[in-house]
Amino acid sequence: MSQGKLSGRVALVTGASRGIGREIARLFAEQGANLCINYARSQEAAESIAEQCRSYGRRVLIVQADVSQEDGARRLVESTVSEFGRIDILVNNAGILTQSLVKDMTVEMWDEMITSDLRSVFLCTRNALPSMIEQRFGRIINVASQLGQKGAPELAHYSAAKAGVIGFTKALAREVGEYGITVNCIAPGPIETDMVARITESWKEMKRSELPLLRFGTVDEVAPTALLLAAEPDGNIYTGQTLGPNSGDVML
Ligand code: NAP
């Protein structure tokens, strides 16, 4: 018997093999959701988080798919609906990070970022919407970044993609509210994951010193915000919002 705030719900988490997405998947499973775990390259990591989610008594599907590509995003959503008969919660979490000053940035680096971190959100959402509209329920949670709100040197492409995610969220929230679908963003500050491990030490030092809490967050300090937005009645009245587990980096 499923127990918890997401009891009986079906959630699809993109980029759930590692980092923030992995912890969101674990917490959602703990709270009763059946899950589709998506990954791009890290099969072993995806299998290990799937096993952990199954240990809570949940049904889990693993789908390898590049969500930045039309066929990958379509196959991912179709597999979820075909396995579970519905999709209640979509967490658009998958993303990448590269680092360069704009003056040195190649067009390829720009395009890769916009495709991975913004186009993917549009593609997965568009594919999930018909099912959510039909059932007149849906929770779409987009993982943006506080850099989409304030920007940062050497990360203009990332900041632009994440600002795009926030704009997309607000616009879509106005389109689909009448169907009982909410659309929100989480905009974390720096969080200790593989993604941040790849940023230069000098950048991290600069960033850490300007945070009111003077430290980066951890994945278990972000996932509860996703749970808040996904759960009923906790998240019912949030839509078009951007919530910030960000060490105080952005204050609205
Ligand atoms: P991470 O540890 O590097 O994990 C990234 C995840 O995304 C992995 O599961 C990866 O799959 C997946 N992924 C990447 N590209 C993909 C694609 N095209 N298709 C499918 N899956 C893909 O990153 P993270 O720090 O957890 O970041 C997760 C999200 O939070 C990102 O959107 C990121 O921008 C955002 N964010 C992170 C921070 C931070 O400080 N960490 C702050 C603000 C926002 P594989 O393992 O298979 O490669």
PDB file of N, CA and C in Angstrom, residues 193-240:
ATOM      1  N   THR A 193      27.200  19.141  -6.567  1.00  0.00           N
ATOM      2  CA  THR A 193      26.960  17.999  -7.457  1.00  0.00           C
ATOM      3  C   THR A 193      28.145  17.903  -8.427  1.00  0.00           C
ATOM      4  N   ASP A 194      28.101  16.879  -9.290  1.00  0.00           N
ATOM      5  CA  ASP A 194      29.154  16.735 -10.312  1.00  0.00           C
ATOM      6  C   ASP A 194      29.245  17.984 -11.177  1.00  0.00           C
ATOM      7  N   MET A 195      28.090  18.619 -11.408  1.00  0.00           N
ATOM      8  CA  MET A 195      28.066  19.808 -12.273  1.00  0.00           C
ATOM      9  C   MET A 195      28.950  20.918 -11.706  1.00  0.00           C
ATOM     10  N   VAL A 196      28.807  21.158 -10.414  1.00  0.00           N
ATOM     11  CA  VAL A 196      29.572  22.229  -9.778  1.00  0.00           C
ATOM     12  C   VAL A 196      31.038  21.816  -9.607  1.00  0.00           C
ATOM     13  N   ALA A 197      31.274  20.528  -9.448  1.00  0.00           N
ATOM     14  CA  ALA A 197      32.652  20.044  -9.304  1.00  0.00           C
ATOM     15  C   ALA A 197      33.495  20.422 -10.518  1.00  0.00           C
ATOM     16  N   ARG A 198      32.836  20.598 -11.673  1.00  0.00           N
ATOM     17  CA  ARG A 198      33.580  20.897 -12.907  1.00  0.00           C
ATOM     18  C   ARG A 198      33.899  22.386 -13.086  1.00  0.00           C
ATOM     19  N   ILE A 199      33.287  23.245 -12.278  1.00  0.00           N
ATOM     20  CA  ILE A 199      33.552  24.691 -12.405  1.00  0.00           C
ATOM     21  C   ILE A 199      34.921  25.003 -11.802  1.00  0.00           C
ATOM     22  N   THR A 200      35.578  26.032 -12.304  1.00  0.00           N
ATOM     23  CA  THR A 200      36.918  26.359 -11.799  1.00  0.00           C
ATOM     24  C   THR A 200      36.856  26.767 -10.320  1.00  0.00           C
ATOM     25  N   GLU A 201      37.931  26.458  -9.596  1.00  0.00           N
ATOM     26  CA  GLU A 201      38.003  26.766  -8.156  1.00  0.00           C
ATOM     27  C   GLU A 201      37.876  28.262  -7.921  1.00  0.00           C
ATOM     28  N   SER A 202      38.481  29.061  -8.788  1.00  0.00           N
ATOM     29  CA  SER A 202      38.449  30.510  -8.584  1.00  0.00           C
ATOM     30  C   SER A 202      37.013  31.031  -8.673  1.00  0.00           C
ATOM     31  N   TRP A 203      36.246  30.483  -9.604  1.00  0.00           N
ATOM     32  CA  TRP A 203      34.845  30.912  -9.744  1.00  0.00           C
ATOM     33  C   TRP A 203      34.066  30.535  -8.478  1.00  0.00           C
ATOM     34  N   LYS A 204      34.311  29.317  -8.005  1.00  0.00           N
ATOM     35  CA  LYS A 204      33.558  28.845  -6.825  1.00  0.00           C
ATOM     36  C   LYS A 204      33.894  29.681  -5.590  1.00  0.00           C
ATOM     37  N   GLU A 205      35.166  30.038  -5.459  1.00  0.00           N
ATOM     38  CA  GLU A 205      35.575  30.879  -4.320  1.00  0.00           C
ATOM     39  C   GLU A 205      34.871  32.223  -4.377  1.00  0.00           C
ATOM     40  N   MET A 206      34.867  32.828  -5.571  1.00  0.00           N
ATOM     41  CA  MET A 206      34.201  34.118  -5.774  1.00  0.00           C
ATOM     42  C   MET A 206      32.727  33.999  -5.398  1.00  0.00           C
ATOM     43  N   LYS A 207      32.105  32.914  -5.833  1.00  0.00           N
ATOM     44  CA  LYS A 207      30.667  32.736  -5.604  1.00  0.00           C
ATOM     45  C   LYS A 207      30.362  32.514  -4.123  1.00  0.00           C
ATOM     46  N   ARG A 208      31.151  31.651  -3.513  1.00  0.00           N
ATOM     47  CA  ARG A 208      30.896  31.302  -2.102  1.00  0.00           C
ATOM     48  C   ARG A 208      30.943  32.555  -1.221  1.00  0.00           C
ATOM     49  N   SER A 209      31.902  33.431  -1.519  1.00  0.00           N
ATOM     50  CA  SER A 209      32.100  34.607  -0.666  1.00  0.00           C
ATOM     51  C   SER A 209      30.945  35.601  -0.773  1.00  0.00           C
ATOM     52  N   GLU A 210      30.158  35.545  -1.866  1.00  0.00           N
ATOM     53  CA  GLU A 210      29.055  36.511  -1.996  1.00  0.00           C
ATOM     54  C   GLU A 210      27.718  35.941  -1.531  1.00  0.00           C
ATOM     55  N   LEU A 211      27.693  34.706  -1.079  1.00  0.00           N
ATOM     56  CA  LEU A 211      26.434  34.113  -0.603  1.00  0.00           C
ATOM     57  C   LEU A 211      26.193  34.498   0.861  1.00  0.00           C
ATOM     58  N   PRO A 212      25.029  35.021   1.210  1.00  0.00           N
ATOM     59  CA  PRO A 212      24.756  35.345   2.611  1.00  0.00           C
ATOM     60  C   PRO A 212      25.007  34.165   3.550  1.00  0.00           C
ATOM     61  N   LEU A 213      24.704  32.946   3.122  1.00  0.00           N
ATOM     62  CA  LEU A 213      24.947  31.779   3.992  1.00  0.00           C
ATOM     63  C   LEU A 213      26.381  31.260   3.880  1.00  0.00           C
ATOM     64  N   LEU A 214      27.168  31.828   2.966  1.00  0.00           N
ATOM     65  CA  LEU A 214      28.593  31.502   2.795  1.00  0.00           C
ATOM     66  C   LEU A 214      28.871  30.030   2.516  1.00  0.00           C
ATOM     67  N   ARG A 215      27.865  29.322   1.976  1.00  0.00           N
ATOM     68  CA  ARG A 215      28.105  27.922   1.603  1.00  0.00           C
ATOM     69  C   ARG A 215      27.157  27.508   0.484  1.00  0.00           C
ATOM     70  N   PHE A 216      27.601  26.477  -0.278  1.00  0.00           N
ATOM     71  CA  PHE A 216      26.752  25.897  -1.315  1.00  0.00           C
ATOM     72  C   PHE A 216      25.742  24.960  -0.635  1.00  0.00           C
ATOM     73  N   GLY A 217      24.662  24.679  -1.337  1.00  0.00           N
ATOM     74  CA  GLY A 217      23.646  23.769  -0.803  1.00  0.00           C
ATOM     75  C   GLY A 217      23.942  22.320  -1.172  1.00  0.00           C
ATOM     76  N   THR A 218      23.105  21.416  -0.665  1.00  0.00           N
ATOM     77  CA  THR A 218      23.214  19.999  -0.994  1.00  0.00           C
ATOM     78  C   THR A 218      21.893  19.539  -1.618  1.00  0.00           C
ATOM     79  N   VAL A 219      21.946  18.405  -2.306  1.00  0.00           N
ATOM     80  CA  VAL A 219      20.747  17.982  -3.062  1.00  0.00           C
ATOM     81  C   VAL A 219      19.541  17.749  -2.143  1.00  0.00           C
ATOM     82  N   ASP A 220      19.803  17.304  -0.919  1.00  0.00           N
ATOM     83  CA  ASP A 220      18.672  17.064  -0.014  1.00  0.00           C
ATOM     84  C   ASP A 220      18.095  18.369   0.526  1.00  0.00           C
ATOM     85  N   GLU A 221      18.750  19.487   0.216  1.00  0.00           N
ATOM     86  CA  GLU A 221      18.187  20.791   0.589  1.00  0.00           C
ATOM     87  C   GLU A 221      17.398  21.416  -0.578  1.00  0.00           C
ATOM     88  N   VAL A 222      17.407  20.742  -1.723  1.00  0.00           N
ATOM     89  CA  VAL A 222      16.659  21.235  -2.889  1.00  0.00           C
ATOM     90  C   VAL A 222      15.410  20.386  -3.149  1.00  0.00           C
ATOM     91  N   ALA A 223      15.554  19.064  -3.028  1.00  0.00           N
ATOM     92  CA  ALA A 223      14.450  18.165  -3.389  1.00  0.00           C
ATOM     93  C   ALA A 223      13.141  18.467  -2.644  1.00  0.00           C
ATOM     94  N   PRO A 224      13.177  18.882  -1.365  1.00  0.00           N
ATOM     95  CA  PRO A 224      11.897  19.170  -0.689  1.00  0.00           C
ATOM     96  C   PRO A 224      11.094  20.294  -1.358  1.00  0.00           C
ATOM     97  N   THR A 225      11.763  21.202  -2.071  1.00  0.00           N
ATOM     98  CA  THR A 225      11.031  22.250  -2.794  1.00  0.00           C
ATOM     99  C   THR A 225      10.244  21.621  -3.953  1.00  0.00           C
ATOM    100  N   ALA A 226      10.847  20.622  -4.597  1.00  0.00           N
ATOM    101  CA  ALA A 226      10.123  19.915  -5.667  1.00  0.00           C
ATOM    102  C   ALA A 226       8.923  19.164  -5.082  1.00  0.00           C
ATOM    103  N   LEU A 227       9.120  18.585  -3.916  1.00  0.00           N
ATOM    104  CA  LEU A 227       8.007  17.864  -3.272  1.00  0.00           C
ATOM    105  C   LEU A 227       6.878  18.829  -2.926  1.00  0.00           C
ATOM    106  N   LEU A 228       7.232  19.982  -2.395  1.00  0.00           N
ATOM    107  CA  LEU A 228       6.216  20.996  -2.073  1.00  0.00           C
ATOM    108  C   LEU A 228       5.358  21.296  -3.301  1.00  0.00           C
ATOM    109  N   LEU A 229       6.014  21.521  -4.443  1.00  0.00           N
ATOM    110  CA  LEU A 229       5.287  21.898  -5.656  1.00  0.00           C
ATOM    111  C   LEU A 229       4.472  20.743  -6.232  1.00  0.00           C
ATOM    112  N   ALA A 230       4.937  19.508  -5.976  1.00  0.00           N
ATOM    113  CA  ALA A 230       4.267  18.339  -6.560  1.00  0.00           C
ATOM    114  C   ALA A 230       3.091  17.855  -5.724  1.00  0.00           C
ATOM    115  N   ALA A 231       3.138  18.115  -4.417  1.00  0.00           N
ATOM    116  CA  ALA A 231       2.179  17.485  -3.503  1.00  0.00           C
ATOM    117  C   ALA A 231       0.863  18.248  -3.409  1.00  0.00           C
ATOM    118  N   GLU A 232      -0.167  17.501  -2.993  1.00  0.00           N
ATOM    119  CA  GLU A 232      -1.480  18.099  -2.706  1.00  0.00           C
ATOM    120  C   GLU A 232      -1.768  17.975  -1.214  1.00  0.00           C
ATOM    121  N   PRO A 233      -2.280  18.984  -0.572  1.00  0.00           N
ATOM    122  CA  PRO A 233      -2.636  20.282  -1.145  1.00  0.00           C
ATOM    123  C   PRO A 233      -1.472  21.271  -1.159  1.00  0.00           C
ATOM    124  N   ASP A 234      -0.290  20.840  -0.678  1.00  0.00           N
ATOM    125  CA  ASP A 234       0.825  21.777  -0.463  1.00  0.00           C
ATOM    126  C   ASP A 234       1.095  22.701  -1.652  1.00  0.00           C
ATOM    127  N   GLY A 235       1.103  22.113  -2.870  1.00  0.00           N
ATOM    128  CA  GLY A 235       1.501  22.897  -4.047  1.00  0.00           C
ATOM    129  C   GLY A 235       0.339  23.465  -4.833  1.00  0.00           C
ATOM    130  N   ASN A 236      -0.900  23.198  -4.386  1.00  0.00           N
ATOM    131  CA  ASN A 236      -2.079  23.489  -5.218  1.00  0.00           C
ATOM    132  C   ASN A 236      -2.143  24.913  -5.773  1.00  0.00           C
ATOM    133  N   ILE A 237      -1.706  25.873  -4.978  1.00  0.00           N
ATOM    134  CA  ILE A 237      -1.989  27.261  -5.325  1.00  0.00           C
ATOM    135  C   ILE A 237      -0.764  27.982  -5.905  1.00  0.00           C
ATOM    136  N   TYR A 238       0.316  27.220  -6.088  1.00  0.00           N
ATOM    137  CA  TYR A 238       1.497  27.801  -6.739  1.00  0.00           C
ATOM    138  C   TYR A 238       1.399  27.574  -8.244  1.00  0.00           C
ATOM    139  N   THR A 239       1.472  28.631  -9.042  1.00  0.00           N
ATOM    140  CA  THR A 239       1.738  28.441 -10.466  1.00  0.00           C
ATOM    141  C   THR A 239       2.428  29.668 -11.041  1.00  0.00           C
ATOM    142  N   GLY A 240       3.346  29.414 -11.965  1.00  0.00           N
ATOM    143  CA  GLY A 240       4.139  30.496 -12.568  1.00  0.00           C
ATOM    144  C   GLY A 240       5.199  31.044 -11.630  1.00  0.00           C
TER     145      GLY A 240
END
